[in-house]
Every structure is written in C-alpha cells, then in structure tokens.
Amino acid sequence: MLADRTRLHIALQKSGRLSDLSRDLLRDAGFRIQRSKNSLTARVENFPAELMFVRDDDIPTFVSDGVCEFGIVGQNVLEEFALGADEQRYEVLAELGFGGCSLKIAAPETLAYDGPKSLTGERIATSYPRIVRRYLAEQGIDAKIVKMNGAVELAPRLQIANFVCDLVSTGATLEANGLRPVETVLDSQAVLIRTTKMLDDTRSKLSAGLLTRVDGVLTTKESKYIMLNATGQSLQQITSLLPGAGAPTIVPLHGRPGQFAVHAVCQESVFWETLEQLKGAGASAILVVPIEKMMM
Ligand code: ATP
Ligand code: MG
C-alpha cells in the first residue's frame, strides 16, 4: 500500500484496552470518524486523516517507518520496542492520561520474597523481555527470562517460572491466579507518538493542526474556570491560591465598594481543599465550572 501523502495516518489499537479510549480522544478533539466498510481503516470526515487499526505491538513500527505519521500506544509497548530498535525514529508528543497500568514482578503468594535479590537464579516469565532484562541489569541480578506472548500469569502453575512480570492495573488477575506483586518495573499510560521522518509541507501543517486539537483536549480535561468574590485586602492571597492560573481577571462589583469578582482559568485540578483555603482567605460565592473547549 502506498500511503496517501495528502492526509495523515493515525495508528490505533484495533481491539483491546486502548481502542475505545483512543477513539474517544480523537472524537473529543473534534474528529468525526467515518463508519467504514472494512474494519482495518476509517476516514475522518472533517479532517484529512485516516485511522489504521492494528495490533498495539505494531504501532511503534508503523510510526517509526513513517507508514503512519501518528500513533497512540502504551508506554510499555513503546519502551519494549525502543530497547530493541537501533535508532529512535519517533517522538513522544503527549501523555494521554488513560490506559494507566504498571509492569510488575509478581510471585506466588506462598513463595518467600525478600527484595530483588530473591530473584537471583530464578526464572521470570514475561511478554516484556527487554524491559525486564534492563531492570535486572540495573539491580545487578542474574535471572533467566522466559518470553511468553500471553497468559503469563499461568507460568508459575505450569512450573515454567516461579516469577512473572506482567501488566497490572487493579491486581485482580494476579490475585485470581494466586500471585502477589513484589516489584514495580515500569509505570505506563497511553502516549501520542509521531514519526520523526521528514513530512512534506501539507502533512506537516496537518500534523501541527492535529497536535493543537489534542493539546486542547488534554488541557481542558484538567482545566476549570473559577469565579469568586473577594475583598480588596484578600485579593493577593486569593490569587496566589488559584492552581495553575495565569493572570486572573479582577473587576469591581457594582454597588459594593471594596469588593471584587475574580475570574480565572485554572490549568490544574481544583480540589475541595483549595476551595476551603480560598474561603478561608476571604473568598465567597465560589463557582468552579468545566471548560468545554480551549485554544491557547
Ligand atoms: P493487541 O491485540 O492489540 O496486541 P494486547 O492484548 O496486546 O492487544 P491489551 O490487553 O488490549 O493488549 O492492552 C493494551 C494496552 O493497554 C497495554 O499495552 C497497556 O498499555 C494498557 N493497559 C492498561 N491496563 C492494563 C491491564 N490491566 N493489563 C494489560 N494492559 C493494560
Ligand atoms: Mg499487543
């Protein structure tokens, strides 16, 4: 297939834990995904882009080779790929805040464990041999890695290995298999990657446009618009408490001398504690509202 050079190609996981979340992100960014006759690709209706649905393990390869200009993939898959590649031909543009999990070493509940040295001479089953090898090297531990492509948590029961190193989010799968986590090797979430291959003008402009929109979604997710009333004396303390706010708008309240309305965009999470602190500093009538779209 010769890639169409007038549009962007975005590699997404076809089916799995990241597929719906990746599509949701693109939808939130305003891309309307066309229903397609085949399940391997889909066009974006209102932007010159095409989605390619592939196995997540193939996404780093596609983006590195420039077959797809963009991809969404877990840091775990990307790191395993990077450790096996001779040069890095992609860049990580953004952490996407979904697909969170950790790569953990786990042991049968019945097995004694006393820190990484307990791994010495043991067998560790994993789908992430390169990451595990690096971890062992960092710890100065000599152990044998057994590569498995799936069902890693069965390895101890099948007596293939005493230890496993697998992705964990809630830990329920480990527990169901009589395993407990003993070490965290890597924390992971989904990231947006872009090829470092040179793009022609058309695609380079499109690429900047896509990035602006995705950035907009990521910033608005966290951002809130805060409105509150304050007295002149409390203004300084109150504005210093607003998390991640640039220059707030401060306007006098009509008919209430010495009283002001403060409006600000907060680009960090606003917690109840912050509101209590604001109230303590003299703020009243505090409103926190979500922001739907934002372009900085
Ligand atoms: P594919 O068929 O595309 O190769 P897969 O079976 O390798 O799919 P999934 O299980 O769908 O992959 O997981 C995709 C990604 O989701 C993982 O690589 C990881 O980044 C993330 N993830 C988040 N939570 C978990 C979890 N609890 N277990 C496994 N992966 C998780
Ligand atoms: Mg996979």
XYZ file of C-alpha atoms and ligand atoms in Angstrom:
328
model
C 0.000 0.000 0.000
C 1.361 3.367 -0.960
C 0.452 5.864 1.713
C -1.590 8.854 0.583
C 0.592 11.923 1.068
C -2.257 14.386 1.263
C -3.564 13.052 4.547
C -2.340 11.921 7.935
C -2.392 8.297 9.011
C -3.004 7.534 12.646
C -2.285 4.063 14.024
C -4.678 2.943 16.762
C -5.176 -0.344 18.558
C -7.757 -2.366 16.634
C -9.413 -4.013 19.581
C -8.297 -4.061 23.165
C -7.984 -1.867 26.189
C -6.825 1.220 24.314
C -9.096 1.123 21.277
C -12.224 2.836 22.609
C -10.254 5.323 24.685
C -8.088 6.268 21.695
C -11.150 6.854 19.524
C -12.787 8.858 22.317
C -9.768 11.134 22.470
C -9.933 11.800 18.736
C -13.685 12.423 18.959
C -13.173 14.854 21.847
C -10.646 16.614 19.640
C -13.431 17.151 17.123
C -12.575 14.439 14.591
C -15.637 12.694 13.172
C -14.723 9.095 12.474
C -16.493 7.647 9.471
C -18.023 4.222 9.695
C -16.013 2.100 7.327
C -16.849 -0.969 5.334
C -13.699 -2.717 6.359
C -12.512 -2.800 9.927
C -8.869 -2.054 9.162
C -9.117 1.621 8.302
C -11.541 4.507 8.747
C -11.565 8.013 7.351
C -12.017 11.133 9.380
C -14.911 13.074 7.817
C -13.891 16.592 8.714
C -10.074 16.372 8.597
C -7.733 14.806 6.028
C -6.774 11.826 8.137
C -7.185 8.097 8.038
C -7.174 5.769 11.011
C -5.378 2.440 10.752
C -6.496 -0.236 13.195
C -3.656 -2.576 14.088
C -2.284 -4.699 16.961
C -0.801 -2.431 19.563
C 2.605 -4.129 19.237
C 2.807 -2.993 15.615
C 2.127 0.687 16.313
C 5.732 1.706 17.139
C 6.943 0.000 13.946
C 4.332 1.726 11.776
C 5.177 5.138 13.182
C 8.953 4.603 13.088
C 8.761 3.561 9.461
C 6.616 6.581 8.678
C 3.774 4.423 7.313
C 1.650 6.207 9.889
C 2.604 9.727 10.924
C 0.903 9.330 14.323
C 0.099 6.550 16.748
C -1.431 6.005 20.152
C 0.216 3.286 22.202
C 1.084 2.282 25.763
C 4.480 3.367 27.113
C 5.103 -0.277 27.998
C 4.842 -1.395 24.359
C 6.839 1.616 23.181
C 9.642 1.030 25.683
C 9.937 -2.654 24.781
C 10.151 -1.646 21.123
C 12.685 1.120 21.777
C 15.025 -1.222 23.645
C 15.156 -3.443 20.555
C 15.497 -0.702 17.930
C 18.893 0.620 16.840
C 17.648 4.164 16.452
C 14.643 6.095 17.646
C 12.523 7.282 14.738
C 9.520 8.554 16.647
C 8.914 11.228 19.260
C 6.522 11.168 22.196
C 4.277 14.222 21.969
C 1.922 13.790 24.880
C 0.939 11.568 27.758
C -2.760 10.953 27.297
C -3.922 10.201 30.830
C -5.601 6.861 30.023
C -4.514 3.226 29.769
C -2.728 3.510 33.099
C -1.076 0.342 34.387
C 2.220 -0.905 35.826
C 4.569 -3.621 34.767
C 5.123 -5.604 37.949
C 7.049 -8.633 39.036
C 4.752 -10.994 40.893
C 5.320 -14.156 42.864
C 3.073 -16.949 44.137
C 1.563 -15.933 47.488
C 3.267 -18.933 49.087
C 6.778 -18.051 47.885
C 9.078 -16.179 50.263
C 10.285 -12.856 48.858
C 12.846 -10.540 50.364
C 13.665 -7.869 47.781
C 15.144 -8.108 44.258
C 17.983 -10.397 45.415
C 15.342 -13.129 45.845
C 15.132 -13.167 42.036
C 18.714 -14.409 41.694
C 18.888 -17.588 39.616
C 15.099 -17.659 39.236
C 13.037 -17.828 36.048
C 10.767 -14.893 35.236
C 8.024 -15.280 32.632
C 7.100 -12.118 30.727
C 5.967 -10.606 27.431
C 8.420 -7.744 28.050
C 11.837 -9.439 27.991
C 13.846 -6.297 27.143
C 12.337 -4.165 29.881
C 12.802 -6.965 32.408
C 16.384 -7.534 31.254
C 17.153 -3.859 31.784
C 15.542 -3.917 35.221
C 17.611 -6.945 36.273
C 20.787 -5.310 34.966
C 20.023 -2.138 36.944
C 19.510 -4.228 40.066
C 22.635 -6.307 39.336
C 20.599 -9.518 39.454
C 21.236 -12.597 37.367
C 17.966 -14.344 36.472
C 16.542 -16.175 33.482
C 13.838 -14.531 31.395
C 11.234 -16.751 29.775
C 9.397 -14.972 26.964
C 5.662 -15.691 26.774
C 3.233 -13.959 24.423
C 0.186 -14.254 26.655
C -1.297 -15.938 29.731
C 1.883 -15.083 31.602
C 0.182 -15.430 34.964
C -0.226 -19.171 34.335
C 3.552 -19.703 34.250
C 4.008 -20.500 37.970
C 1.165 -23.027 37.939
C 2.598 -24.655 34.811
C 6.002 -24.627 36.525
C 7.521 -22.676 33.667
C 8.770 -19.988 36.042
C 8.411 -19.064 39.704
C 8.061 -15.370 38.937
C 6.133 -13.428 36.330
C 6.457 -9.841 35.135
C 3.171 -8.602 33.738
C 0.909 -5.565 33.418
C -1.258 -4.860 36.407
C -3.925 -2.247 36.928
C -6.190 -3.427 39.734
C -4.253 -6.567 40.633
C -7.402 -8.706 40.361
C -5.947 -11.001 37.675
C -2.828 -11.637 39.734
C -4.889 -12.364 42.813
C -7.186 -14.717 40.906
C -4.065 -16.675 39.982
C -2.660 -16.799 43.496
C 0.056 -14.221 42.741
C 1.083 -11.043 44.553
C 3.053 -8.101 43.175
C 6.541 -7.719 44.645
C 8.293 -5.117 42.452
C 7.210 -2.344 40.078
C 9.368 -2.310 36.967
C 7.593 0.398 34.921
C 4.581 2.695 35.238
C 2.753 3.186 31.979
C -0.032 5.114 30.268
C -1.038 5.728 26.668
C 1.007 8.260 24.700
C 0.679 10.041 21.378
C 3.701 9.457 19.158
C 4.772 10.999 15.854
C 7.241 9.816 13.282
C 10.492 11.766 13.089
C 10.632 11.098 9.345
C 10.515 14.359 7.409
C 6.995 15.309 6.394
C 6.171 17.358 3.334
C 4.519 20.763 3.816
C 0.945 19.508 3.567
C 1.307 16.808 6.173
C 3.489 18.922 8.372
C 0.734 21.571 8.566
C -1.889 18.891 9.206
C 0.313 17.434 11.897
C 0.525 20.773 13.698
C -3.256 21.116 13.447
C -3.854 17.689 14.927
C -1.486 18.420 17.760
C -3.181 21.714 18.632
C -6.522 19.957 18.891
C -5.220 17.083 21.018
C -3.399 19.535 23.287
C -6.653 21.437 23.634
C -8.456 18.310 24.833
C -5.706 17.417 27.289
C -5.568 20.903 28.770
C -9.337 21.264 29.068
C -9.662 17.886 30.786
C -7.818 19.258 33.789
C -8.820 22.883 33.457
C -11.627 24.628 35.268
C -12.989 28.125 35.181
C -13.198 29.643 38.654
C -15.321 32.623 39.641
C -15.434 34.095 43.118
C -15.948 37.287 45.031
C -13.261 38.819 47.237
C -12.420 41.936 49.174
C -9.562 44.181 48.116
C -7.368 43.102 51.051
C -7.763 39.385 50.334
C -7.093 39.610 46.575
C -3.391 38.934 46.723
C -3.691 35.830 48.895
C -6.632 34.516 46.898
C -4.995 34.879 43.507
C -1.869 33.142 44.809
C -4.030 30.155 45.853
C -5.557 29.609 42.414
C -3.872 26.484 40.971
C -2.190 26.983 37.604
C -3.938 30.254 36.843
C -2.255 32.852 34.681
C -3.322 36.458 35.160
C -6.851 36.382 36.604
C -9.495 38.919 35.576
C -10.419 41.173 38.505
C -13.398 43.529 38.221
C -15.080 45.723 40.861
C -18.547 44.589 41.966
C -21.209 47.125 41.145
C -22.666 48.774 44.242
C -20.258 47.056 46.631
C -17.198 49.243 47.157
C -14.033 47.347 48.052
C -15.432 44.075 46.646
C -14.227 42.374 43.504
C -15.131 39.494 41.223
C -12.185 37.240 40.330
C -12.341 35.042 37.221
C -9.559 32.673 36.277
C -8.795 29.604 34.181
C -7.062 27.047 36.392
C -4.959 24.627 34.390
C -4.579 22.161 37.217
C -7.116 20.109 39.136
C -9.129 22.136 41.596
C -9.659 20.161 44.796
C -12.068 20.752 47.670
C -9.078 21.649 49.850
C -8.260 24.517 47.508
C -11.827 25.796 47.769
C -11.655 25.631 51.556
C -8.391 27.555 51.511
C -9.917 30.161 49.208
C -12.891 30.514 51.524
C -10.534 30.786 54.491
C -8.696 33.582 52.704
C -11.948 35.542 52.366
C -13.443 34.363 49.073
C -17.205 33.958 48.777
C -19.679 32.784 46.133
C -17.072 30.424 44.643
C -18.081 28.755 41.394
C -15.999 26.120 39.569
C -17.191 25.284 36.065
C -15.843 22.869 33.451
C -14.392 24.203 30.237
C -15.580 22.631 27.028
C -13.043 23.913 24.538
C -9.933 25.982 24.817
C -7.233 27.130 22.433
C -4.249 28.889 23.935
P -3.278 -6.453 20.779
O -4.204 -7.463 20.237
O -3.533 -5.096 20.170
O -1.832 -6.841 20.719
P -2.981 -6.734 23.649
O -3.687 -7.948 24.122
O -1.506 -6.775 23.474
O -3.699 -6.252 22.308
P -4.429 -5.123 25.627
O -4.619 -6.148 26.692
O -5.630 -4.685 24.858
O -3.258 -5.522 24.621
O -3.733 -3.862 26.312
C -3.335 -2.774 25.551
C -2.588 -1.824 26.444
O -3.455 -1.343 27.464
C -1.408 -2.381 27.205
O -0.250 -2.484 26.415
C -1.245 -1.342 28.300
O -0.531 -0.220 27.825
C -2.687 -0.927 28.578
N -3.253 -1.480 29.829
C -3.912 -0.778 30.763
N -4.300 -1.541 31.788
C -3.897 -2.776 31.529
C -4.006 -4.026 32.216
N -4.599 -4.142 33.394
N -3.484 -5.097 31.625
C -2.905 -5.008 30.421
N -2.766 -3.857 29.728
C -3.238 -2.738 30.269
Mg -0.340 -6.498 21.969
